[in-house]
Coordinates of N, CA and C in Angstrom, one line a residue:
M29 N 97.8 100.6 99.0 CA 97.7 100.5 100.4 C 96.8 99.3 100.7
R30 N 97.3 98.4 101.6 CA 96.6 97.2 101.9 C 96.0 97.2 103.3
S31 N 96.6 98.0 104.2 CA 96.1 98.1 105.6 C 96.3 99.5 106.2
L32 N 95.3 99.9 107.0 CA 95.4 101.2 107.7 C 95.0 101.0 109.1
S33 N 95.6 101.7 110.0 CA 95.3 101.6 111.4 C 95.5 103.0 112.1
F34 N 94.6 103.4 112.9 CA 94.8 104.6 113.7 C 95.3 104.2 115.1
S35 N 96.2 105.1 115.6 CA 96.6 104.9 117.0 C 95.3 105.0 117.9
F36 N 95.4 104.5 119.1 CA 94.2 104.5 120.0 C 93.8 105.9 120.4
N37 N 94.7 106.9 120.4 CA 94.3 108.3 120.7 C 93.9 109.0 119.4
G38 N 94.0 108.4 118.3 CA 93.5 109.0 117.0 C 94.5 110.0 116.4
Q39 N 95.7 110.2 117.0 CA 96.6 111.2 116.5 C 97.5 110.7 115.4
L40 N 97.7 109.4 115.2 CA 98.5 108.9 114.2 C 97.8 107.9 113.3
L41 N 98.2 107.8 112.1 CA 97.7 106.9 111.1 C 98.9 106.0 110.6
L42 N 98.7 104.7 110.6 CA 99.7 103.8 110.1 C 99.2 103.1 108.9
S43 N 100.1 103.0 107.8 CA 99.6 102.3 106.6 C 100.7 101.2 106.3
G44 N 100.2 100.1 105.7 CA 101.1 99.1 105.1 C 100.6 98.8 103.7
S45 N 101.6 98.6 102.8 CA 101.2 98.6 101.4 C 102.0 97.6 100.6
D46 N 101.8 97.7 99.3 CA 102.5 96.8 98.3 C 104.0 97.2 98.2
D47 N 104.3 98.3 98.6 CA 105.8 98.7 98.5 C 106.6 98.2 99.7
K48 N 106.0 97.3 100.5 CA 106.7 96.6 101.6 C 107.1 97.5 102.8
Q49 N 106.5 98.7 102.8 CA 106.8 99.7 103.8 C 105.7 100.0 104.8
L50 N 106.0 100.3 106.0 CA 105.1 100.9 107.0 C 105.3 102.4 106.9
K51 N 104.2 103.1 106.9 CA 104.3 104.6 106.9 C 103.4 105.2 108.0
V52 N 104.0 106.2 108.7 CA 103.3 106.8 109.8 C 103.0 108.3 109.5
F53 N 101.8 108.7 109.7 CA 101.3 110.0 109.4 C 100.7 110.6 110.7
Q54 N 100.9 112.0 110.9 CA 100.3 112.7 111.9 C 98.9 113.2 111.4
V55 N 97.8 112.8 112.0 CA 96.5 113.0 111.5 C 96.1 114.5 111.5
A56 N 96.3 115.2 112.6 CA 95.8 116.6 112.7 C 96.3 117.5 111.6
D57 N 97.6 117.4 111.3 CA 98.1 118.3 110.2 C 98.5 117.6 108.9
R58 N 98.0 116.3 108.8 CA 98.2 115.5 107.6 C 99.7 115.4 107.2
K59 N 100.5 115.3 108.2 CA 102.0 115.3 107.9 C 102.6 113.9 107.9
F60 N 103.4 113.6 106.9 CA 104.1 112.3 106.9 C 105.2 112.4 107.9
L61 N 105.4 111.4 108.8 CA 106.4 111.4 109.8 C 107.6 110.5 109.4
F62 N 107.4 109.2 109.0 CA 108.5 108.3 108.7 C 107.9 107.1 108.0
S63 N 108.9 106.3 107.4 CA 108.5 105.0 106.9 C 109.6 104.0 107.4
I64 N 109.2 102.7 107.4 CA 110.1 101.6 107.7 C 110.0 100.6 106.6
Q65 N 111.2 100.3 106.0 CA 111.2 99.2 105.1 C 111.1 97.9 105.9
A66 N 109.9 97.4 105.9 CA 109.5 96.4 106.9 C 109.6 94.9 106.4
H67 N 109.2 94.6 105.2 CA 109.1 93.2 104.8 C 109.6 93.0 103.4
Q68 N 109.7 91.7 103.0 CA 110.1 91.3 101.7 C 109.0 91.2 100.7
N69 N 107.8 91.3 101.2 CA 106.6 91.2 100.3 C 105.6 92.2 100.8
W70 N 104.4 92.3 100.2 CA 103.5 93.3 100.6 C 102.9 93.1 102.0
I71 N 102.6 94.2 102.6 CA 102.1 94.1 104.0 C 100.6 93.9 104.0
R72 N 100.2 92.8 104.7 CA 98.7 92.5 104.8 C 98.0 93.2 105.9
S73 N 98.7 93.5 107.1 CA 98.1 94.1 108.2 C 99.1 94.9 109.1
C74 N 98.6 95.9 109.8 CA 99.5 96.6 110.7 C 98.6 97.2 111.8
Q75 N 99.2 97.4 112.9 CA 98.5 97.9 114.1 C 99.4 98.5 115.1
F76 N 99.0 99.6 115.7 CA 99.7 100.2 116.9 C 99.3 99.4 118.1
S77 N 100.2 99.4 119.1 CA 99.9 98.9 120.4 C 99.0 100.0 121.1
P78 N 98.2 99.6 122.1 CA 97.4 100.6 122.8 C 98.2 101.9 123.3
D79 N 99.4 101.7 123.7 CA 100.2 102.8 124.2 C 101.0 103.5 123.1
T80 N 100.9 103.0 121.9 CA 101.6 103.5 120.7 C 103.1 103.4 120.7
R81 N 103.6 102.6 121.6 CA 105.1 102.4 121.7 C 105.5 101.3 120.7
L82 N 104.6 100.5 120.2 CA 105.0 99.4 119.3 C 104.1 99.4 118.1
I83 N 104.6 98.8 117.1 CA 103.9 98.6 115.8 C 104.0 97.1 115.5
A84 N 102.9 96.4 115.1 CA 103.0 95.1 114.7 C 102.6 95.1 113.2
S85 N 103.3 94.2 112.4 CA 103.0 94.1 111.0 C 103.1 92.7 110.5
G86 N 102.2 92.3 109.6 CA 102.2 91.0 109.0 C 102.2 91.1 107.5
S87 N 102.9 90.2 106.9 CA 103.2 90.3 105.5 C 102.9 89.1 104.7
E88 N 102.7 89.2 103.4 CA 102.6 88.1 102.5 C 103.9 87.3 102.4
D89 N 105.0 87.8 103.0 CA 106.2 87.0 103.1 C 106.2 86.0 104.2
R90 N 105.0 85.9 104.9 CA 104.7 84.9 105.9 C 105.5 85.2 107.2
T91 N 105.7 86.5 107.5 CA 106.3 86.9 108.8 C 105.4 87.9 109.5
V92 N 105.5 87.9 110.8 CA 104.9 88.9 111.6 C 106.1 89.6 112.4
K93 N 106.1 90.9 112.4 CA 107.2 91.6 113.0 C 106.7 92.6 114.0
L94 N 107.5 92.9 115.0 CA 107.2 93.9 116.0 C 108.2 94.9 116.0
W95 N 107.8 96.2 116.0 CA 108.7 97.3 115.8 C 108.6 98.3 117.0
D96 N 109.7 98.9 117.4 CA 109.7 100.0 118.4 C 109.4 101.3 117.6
F97 N 108.3 102.0 118.1 CA 107.9 103.2 117.4 C 109.0 104.3 117.5
S98 N 109.6 104.5 118.6 CA 110.6 105.5 118.8 C 111.9 105.3 117.9
S99 N 112.4 104.1 118.0 CA 113.7 103.9 117.3 C 113.5 103.4 115.9
R100 N 112.3 102.9 115.6 CA 111.9 102.4 114.3 C 112.7 101.1 114.0
Q101 N 113.1 100.4 115.1 CA 113.9 99.2 114.9 C 113.0 98.0 115.2
M102 N 113.3 96.9 114.5 CA 112.6 95.7 114.7 C 112.9 95.1 116.1
I103 N 111.9 94.7 116.8 CA 112.1 94.1 118.1 C 112.2 92.6 118.0
N104 N 111.3 92.0 117.2 CA 111.1 90.6 117.1 C 110.4 90.2 115.8
S105 N 110.7 89.1 115.2 CA 110.0 88.6 114.0 C 109.6 87.2 114.2

Protein backbone atom coordinates (compact mmCIF):
# COMPACT_ATOMS: atom_id res chain seq x y z
CA MET A 1 0.00 0.00 0.00
CA ARG A 2 1.39 3.38 -1.04
CA SER A 3 -1.51 5.73 -0.30
CA LEU A 4 -4.54 5.80 1.99
CA SER A 5 -7.37 8.30 2.14
CA PHE A 6 -10.60 8.51 4.13
CA SER A 7 -13.76 9.99 2.68
CA PHE A 8 -14.66 13.32 4.27
CA ASN A 9 -17.49 11.70 6.26
CA GLY A 10 -15.11 8.98 7.49
CA GLN A 11 -17.28 6.13 6.20
CA LEU A 12 -14.99 4.94 3.38
CA LEU A 13 -11.31 4.16 3.06
CA LEU A 14 -9.49 4.34 -0.28
CA SER A 15 -6.13 2.70 -0.92
CA GLY A 16 -3.68 2.80 -3.80
CA SER A 17 -0.82 0.35 -4.03
CA ASP A 18 1.89 -1.46 -5.96
CA ASP A 19 -0.69 -3.72 -7.63
CA LYS A 20 -1.88 -0.69 -9.69
CA GLN A 21 -5.38 -0.87 -8.18
CA LEU A 22 -7.58 1.48 -6.21
CA LYS A 23 -9.49 -0.34 -3.47
CA VAL A 24 -12.48 0.96 -1.52
CA PHE A 25 -13.49 -0.30 1.92
CA GLN A 26 -16.43 0.46 4.21
CA VAL A 27 -14.90 1.49 7.53
CA ALA A 28 -17.69 0.68 10.01
CA ASP A 29 -17.91 -3.03 9.18
CA ARG A 30 -14.40 -3.38 7.64
CA LYS A 31 -15.93 -4.56 4.38
CA PHE A 32 -14.16 -4.54 1.01
CA LEU A 33 -16.47 -2.88 -1.55
CA PHE A 34 -14.64 -2.86 -4.90
CA SER A 35 -11.38 -2.31 -6.75
CA ILE A 36 -10.48 -0.46 -9.93
CA GLN A 37 -7.60 -1.50 -12.17
CA ALA A 38 -6.45 2.09 -12.36
CA HIS A 39 -2.91 2.49 -13.69
CA GLN A 40 0.00 0.93 -15.56
CA ASN A 41 2.38 1.41 -12.60
CA TRP A 42 2.07 1.71 -8.82
CA ILE A 43 -0.26 4.34 -7.40
CA ARG A 44 1.46 7.21 -5.58
CA SER A 45 -1.63 9.01 -4.27
CA CYS A 46 -5.41 8.79 -4.12
CA GLN A 47 -8.14 11.00 -2.71
CA PHE A 48 -11.93 11.25 -2.53
CA SER A 49 -13.67 14.46 -3.56
CA PRO A 50 -15.44 16.20 -0.63
CA ASP A 51 -18.83 14.82 -1.76
CA THR A 52 -17.35 11.33 -2.39
CA ARG A 53 -18.67 11.30 -5.96
CA LEU A 54 -15.16 11.29 -7.47
CA ILE A 55 -11.81 9.65 -6.85
CA ALA A 56 -8.52 11.14 -8.03
CA SER A 57 -5.42 8.99 -8.42
CA GLY A 58 -1.83 9.66 -9.40
CA SER A 59 0.66 7.03 -10.45
CA GLU A 60 4.31 6.34 -11.11
CA ASP A 61 3.15 5.90 -14.74
CA ARG A 62 3.05 9.75 -14.81
CA THR A 63 -0.72 10.01 -15.13
CA VAL A 64 -3.40 11.55 -12.96
CA LYS A 65 -6.88 10.11 -13.40
CA LEU A 66 -10.34 11.07 -12.23
CA TRP A 67 -12.89 8.31 -11.53
CA ASP A 68 -16.65 8.30 -11.00
CA PHE A 69 -17.30 6.54 -7.69
CA SER A 70 -20.71 5.11 -8.64
CA SER A 71 -19.88 3.74 -12.07
CA ARG A 72 -16.17 3.08 -11.34
CA GLN A 73 -15.42 4.52 -14.77
CA MET A 74 -12.59 6.88 -15.65
CA ILE A 75 -13.81 10.40 -16.32
CA ASN A 76 -10.54 12.01 -17.38
CA SER A 77 -6.82 11.34 -17.44
